[in-house]
Short mmCIF file of N, CA and C in Angstrom, two decimals:
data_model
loop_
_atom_site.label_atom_id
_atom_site.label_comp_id
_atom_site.label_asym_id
_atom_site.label_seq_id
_atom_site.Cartn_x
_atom_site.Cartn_y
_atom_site.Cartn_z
N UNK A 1 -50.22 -53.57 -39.14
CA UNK A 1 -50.96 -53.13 -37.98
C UNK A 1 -52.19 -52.36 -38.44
N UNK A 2 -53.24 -52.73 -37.87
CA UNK A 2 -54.78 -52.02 -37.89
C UNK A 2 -55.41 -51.32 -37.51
N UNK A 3 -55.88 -50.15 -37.24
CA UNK A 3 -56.01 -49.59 -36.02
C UNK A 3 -57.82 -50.30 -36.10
N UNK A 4 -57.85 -50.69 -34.87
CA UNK A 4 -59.52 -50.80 -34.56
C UNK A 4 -59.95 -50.46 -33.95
N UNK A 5 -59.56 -49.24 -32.74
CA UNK A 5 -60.28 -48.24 -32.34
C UNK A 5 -59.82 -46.76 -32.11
N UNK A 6 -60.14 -45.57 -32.18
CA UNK A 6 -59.52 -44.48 -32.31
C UNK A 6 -59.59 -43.84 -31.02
N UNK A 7 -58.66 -43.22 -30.06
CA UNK A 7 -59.00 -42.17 -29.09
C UNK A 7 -58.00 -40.92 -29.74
N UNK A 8 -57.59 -39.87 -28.73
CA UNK A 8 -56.55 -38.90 -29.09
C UNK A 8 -55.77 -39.48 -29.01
N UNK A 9 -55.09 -40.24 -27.91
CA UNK A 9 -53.62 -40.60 -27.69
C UNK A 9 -53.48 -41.77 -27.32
N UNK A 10 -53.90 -42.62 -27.17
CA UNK A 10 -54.26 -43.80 -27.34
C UNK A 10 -54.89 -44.88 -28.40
N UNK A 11 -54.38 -45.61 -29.15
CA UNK A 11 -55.45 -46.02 -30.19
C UNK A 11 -55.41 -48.02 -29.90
N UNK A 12 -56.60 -48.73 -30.17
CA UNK A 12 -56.13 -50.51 -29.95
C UNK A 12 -55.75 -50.72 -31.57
N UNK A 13 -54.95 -51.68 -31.65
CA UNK A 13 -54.39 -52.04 -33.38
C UNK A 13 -54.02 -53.67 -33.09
N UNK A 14 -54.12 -54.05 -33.91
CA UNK A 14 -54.29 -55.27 -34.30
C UNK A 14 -52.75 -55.60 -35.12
N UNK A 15 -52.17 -56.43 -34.19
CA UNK A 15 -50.57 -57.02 -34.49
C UNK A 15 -50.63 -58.42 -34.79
N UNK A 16 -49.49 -58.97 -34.77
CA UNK A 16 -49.34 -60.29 -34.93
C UNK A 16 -49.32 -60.66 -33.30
N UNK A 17 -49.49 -59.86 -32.30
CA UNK A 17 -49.51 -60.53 -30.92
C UNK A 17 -51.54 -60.05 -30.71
N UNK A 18 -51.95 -60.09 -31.41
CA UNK A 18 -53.42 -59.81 -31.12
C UNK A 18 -53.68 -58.24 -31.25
N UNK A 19 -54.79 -58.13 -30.27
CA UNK A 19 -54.98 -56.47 -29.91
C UNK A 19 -53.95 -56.10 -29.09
N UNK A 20 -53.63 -54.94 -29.57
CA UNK A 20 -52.23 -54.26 -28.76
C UNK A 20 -52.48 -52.62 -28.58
N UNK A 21 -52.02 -52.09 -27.43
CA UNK A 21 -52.03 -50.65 -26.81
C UNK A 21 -51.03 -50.01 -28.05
N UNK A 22 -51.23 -48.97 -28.76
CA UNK A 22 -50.61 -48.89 -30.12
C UNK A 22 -49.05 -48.03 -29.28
N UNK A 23 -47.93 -48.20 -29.83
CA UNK A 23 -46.59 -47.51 -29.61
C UNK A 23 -46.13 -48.91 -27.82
N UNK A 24 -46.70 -49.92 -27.72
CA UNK A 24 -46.34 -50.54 -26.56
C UNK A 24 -46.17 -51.94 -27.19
N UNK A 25 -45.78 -52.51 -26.41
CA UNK A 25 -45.76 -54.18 -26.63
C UNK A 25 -47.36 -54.82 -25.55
N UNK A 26 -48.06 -54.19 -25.26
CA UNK A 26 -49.08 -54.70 -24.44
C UNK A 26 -50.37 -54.68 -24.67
N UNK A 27 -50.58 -56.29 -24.97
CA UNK A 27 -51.98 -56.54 -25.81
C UNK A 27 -53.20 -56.05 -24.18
N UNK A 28 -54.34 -56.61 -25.04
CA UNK A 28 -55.64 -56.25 -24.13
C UNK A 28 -55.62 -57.78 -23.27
N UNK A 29 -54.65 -58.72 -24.11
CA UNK A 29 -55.16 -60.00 -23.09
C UNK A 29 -54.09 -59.72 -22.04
N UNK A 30 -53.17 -59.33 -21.88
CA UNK A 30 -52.14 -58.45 -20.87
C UNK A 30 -53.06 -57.88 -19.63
N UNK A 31 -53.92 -56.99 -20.18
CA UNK A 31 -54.63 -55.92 -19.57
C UNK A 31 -56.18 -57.05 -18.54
N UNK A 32 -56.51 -58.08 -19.48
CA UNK A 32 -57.42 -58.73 -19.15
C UNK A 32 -57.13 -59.63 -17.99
N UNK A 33 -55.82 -60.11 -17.96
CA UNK A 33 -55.59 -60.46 -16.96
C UNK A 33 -55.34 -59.81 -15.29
N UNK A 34 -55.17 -58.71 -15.23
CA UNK A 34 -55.71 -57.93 -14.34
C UNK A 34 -57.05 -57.40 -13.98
N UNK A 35 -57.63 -57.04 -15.41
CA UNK A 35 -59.16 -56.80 -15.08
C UNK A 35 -59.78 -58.21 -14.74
N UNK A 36 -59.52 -59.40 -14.86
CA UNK A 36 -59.88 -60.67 -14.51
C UNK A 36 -59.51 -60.37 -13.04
N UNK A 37 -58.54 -60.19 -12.74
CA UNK A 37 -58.32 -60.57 -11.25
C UNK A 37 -58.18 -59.43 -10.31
N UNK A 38 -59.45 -58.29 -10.85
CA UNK A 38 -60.18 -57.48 -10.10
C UNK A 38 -59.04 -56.29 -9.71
N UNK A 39 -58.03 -56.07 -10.45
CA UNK A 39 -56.89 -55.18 -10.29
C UNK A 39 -57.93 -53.49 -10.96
N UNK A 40 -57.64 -52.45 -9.45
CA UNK A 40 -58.54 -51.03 -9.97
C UNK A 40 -57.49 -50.63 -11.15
N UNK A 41 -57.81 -49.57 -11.87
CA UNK A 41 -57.59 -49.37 -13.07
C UNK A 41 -55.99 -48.98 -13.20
N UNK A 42 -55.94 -48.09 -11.86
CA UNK A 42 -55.23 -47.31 -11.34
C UNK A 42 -53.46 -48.46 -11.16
N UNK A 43 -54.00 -49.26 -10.37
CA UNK A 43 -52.66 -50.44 -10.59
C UNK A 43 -52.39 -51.45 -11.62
N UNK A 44 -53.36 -51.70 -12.65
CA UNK A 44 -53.01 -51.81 -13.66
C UNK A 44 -52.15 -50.85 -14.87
N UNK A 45 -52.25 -49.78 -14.82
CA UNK A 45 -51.10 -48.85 -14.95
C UNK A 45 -50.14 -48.64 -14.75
N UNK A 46 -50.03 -48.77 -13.43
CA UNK A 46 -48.81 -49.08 -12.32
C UNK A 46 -48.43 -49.76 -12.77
N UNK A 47 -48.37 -51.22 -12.69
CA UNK A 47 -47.85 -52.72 -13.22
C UNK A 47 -47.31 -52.65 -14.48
N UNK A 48 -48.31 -52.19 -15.70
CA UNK A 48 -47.96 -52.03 -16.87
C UNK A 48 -47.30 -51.11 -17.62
N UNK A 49 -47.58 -49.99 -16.61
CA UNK A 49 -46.24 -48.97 -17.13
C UNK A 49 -47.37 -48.46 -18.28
N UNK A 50 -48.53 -48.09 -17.81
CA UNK A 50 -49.35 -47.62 -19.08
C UNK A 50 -50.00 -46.17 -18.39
N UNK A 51 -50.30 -45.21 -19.56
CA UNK A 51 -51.03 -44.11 -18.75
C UNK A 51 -52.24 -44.01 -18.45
N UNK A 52 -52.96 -43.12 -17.68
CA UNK A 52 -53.94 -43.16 -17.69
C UNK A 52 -54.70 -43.22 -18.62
N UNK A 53 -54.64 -42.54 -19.90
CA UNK A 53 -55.37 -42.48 -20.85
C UNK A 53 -55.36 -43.80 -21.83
N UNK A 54 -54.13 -44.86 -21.59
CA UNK A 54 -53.89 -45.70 -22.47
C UNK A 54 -55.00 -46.79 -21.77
N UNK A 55 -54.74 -46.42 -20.41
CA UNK A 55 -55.67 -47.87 -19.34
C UNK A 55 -56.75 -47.72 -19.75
N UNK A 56 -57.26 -46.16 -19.54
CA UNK A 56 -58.63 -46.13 -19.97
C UNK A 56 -59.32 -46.36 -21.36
N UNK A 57 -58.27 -46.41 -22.35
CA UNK A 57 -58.94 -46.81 -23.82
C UNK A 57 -58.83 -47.96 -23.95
N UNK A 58 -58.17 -48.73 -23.25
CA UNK A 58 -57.98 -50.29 -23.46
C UNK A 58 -59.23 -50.89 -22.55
N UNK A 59 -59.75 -50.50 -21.24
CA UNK A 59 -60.71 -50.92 -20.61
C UNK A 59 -62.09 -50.44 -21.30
N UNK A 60 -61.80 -49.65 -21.98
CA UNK A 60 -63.33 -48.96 -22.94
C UNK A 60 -63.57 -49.52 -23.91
N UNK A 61 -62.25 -50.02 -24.67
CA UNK A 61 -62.39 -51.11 -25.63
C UNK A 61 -62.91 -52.54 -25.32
N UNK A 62 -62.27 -53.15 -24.44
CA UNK A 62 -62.64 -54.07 -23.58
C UNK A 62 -63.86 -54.17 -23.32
N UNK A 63 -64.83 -53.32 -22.50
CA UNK A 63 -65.86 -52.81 -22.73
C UNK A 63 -67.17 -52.91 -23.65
N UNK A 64 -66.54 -52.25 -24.35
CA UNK A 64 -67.28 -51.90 -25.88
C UNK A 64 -67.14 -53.51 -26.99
N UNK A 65 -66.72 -54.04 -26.55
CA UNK A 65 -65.86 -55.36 -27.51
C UNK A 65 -65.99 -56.52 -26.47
N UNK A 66 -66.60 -56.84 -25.76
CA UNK A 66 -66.54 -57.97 -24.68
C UNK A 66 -66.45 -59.29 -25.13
N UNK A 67 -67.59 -59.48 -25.77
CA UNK A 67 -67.61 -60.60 -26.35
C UNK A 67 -66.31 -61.39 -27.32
N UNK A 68 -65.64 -60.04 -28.07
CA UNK A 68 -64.76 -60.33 -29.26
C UNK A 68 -63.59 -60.42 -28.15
N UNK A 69 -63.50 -60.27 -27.00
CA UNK A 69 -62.41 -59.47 -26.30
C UNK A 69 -61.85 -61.35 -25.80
N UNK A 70 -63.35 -61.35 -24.80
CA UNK A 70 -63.27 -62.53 -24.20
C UNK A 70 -62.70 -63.89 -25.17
N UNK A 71 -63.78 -63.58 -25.90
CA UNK A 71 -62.77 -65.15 -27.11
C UNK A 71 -62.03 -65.04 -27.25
N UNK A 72 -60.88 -63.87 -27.66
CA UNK A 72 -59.83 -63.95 -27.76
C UNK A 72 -58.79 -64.44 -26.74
N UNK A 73 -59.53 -63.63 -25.79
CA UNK A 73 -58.77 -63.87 -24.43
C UNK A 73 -58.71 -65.61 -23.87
N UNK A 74 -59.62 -66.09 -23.83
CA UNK A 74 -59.69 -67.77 -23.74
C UNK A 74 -58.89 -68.35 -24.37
N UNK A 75 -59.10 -68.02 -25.98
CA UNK A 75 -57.94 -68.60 -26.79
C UNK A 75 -57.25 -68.84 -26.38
N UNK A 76 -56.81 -67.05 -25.47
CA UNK A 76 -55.19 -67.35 -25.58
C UNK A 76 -54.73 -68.01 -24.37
N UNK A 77 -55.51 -68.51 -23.68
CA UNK A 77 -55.20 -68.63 -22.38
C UNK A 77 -55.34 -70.14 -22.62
N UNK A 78 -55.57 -71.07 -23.75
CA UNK A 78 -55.59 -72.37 -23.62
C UNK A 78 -54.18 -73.00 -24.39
#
């Protein structure tokens, strides 16, 4: 595992299931599929059982990484 981005309590790391919310089983293409289908931040949390601070470093990553985010995300979705 990798870490490829740092917050306090939250960090994204790089698994054999892709980018992943670090201490969870829940990648960003998890997360993308809600931010795809316009879910506020707030019930994506809900759903995923993630905290605020985890939603928000995964959508900042997301963010910050769009391009790398999206290819991945297509990939995985074919």
């Amino acid at each position: 595992m990798a870490p490829v981005s740092n917050s306090k309590t939250a960090i994204i790391i790089r698994t054999e299931w892709g980018l992943t919310i670090a201490g969870t089983r829940i990648t960003l293409y998890d997360v993308m599929d809600y931010v795809t289908a316009q879910y506020p931040p707030k019930l994506i949390g809900d759903v995923l059982n993630l905290t605020k601070k985890q939603v928000s470093a995964a959508l900042s990553y997301i963010e910050d990484n769009r391009t790398q985010v999206e290819a991945e995300y297509q990939t995985i979705l074919q």
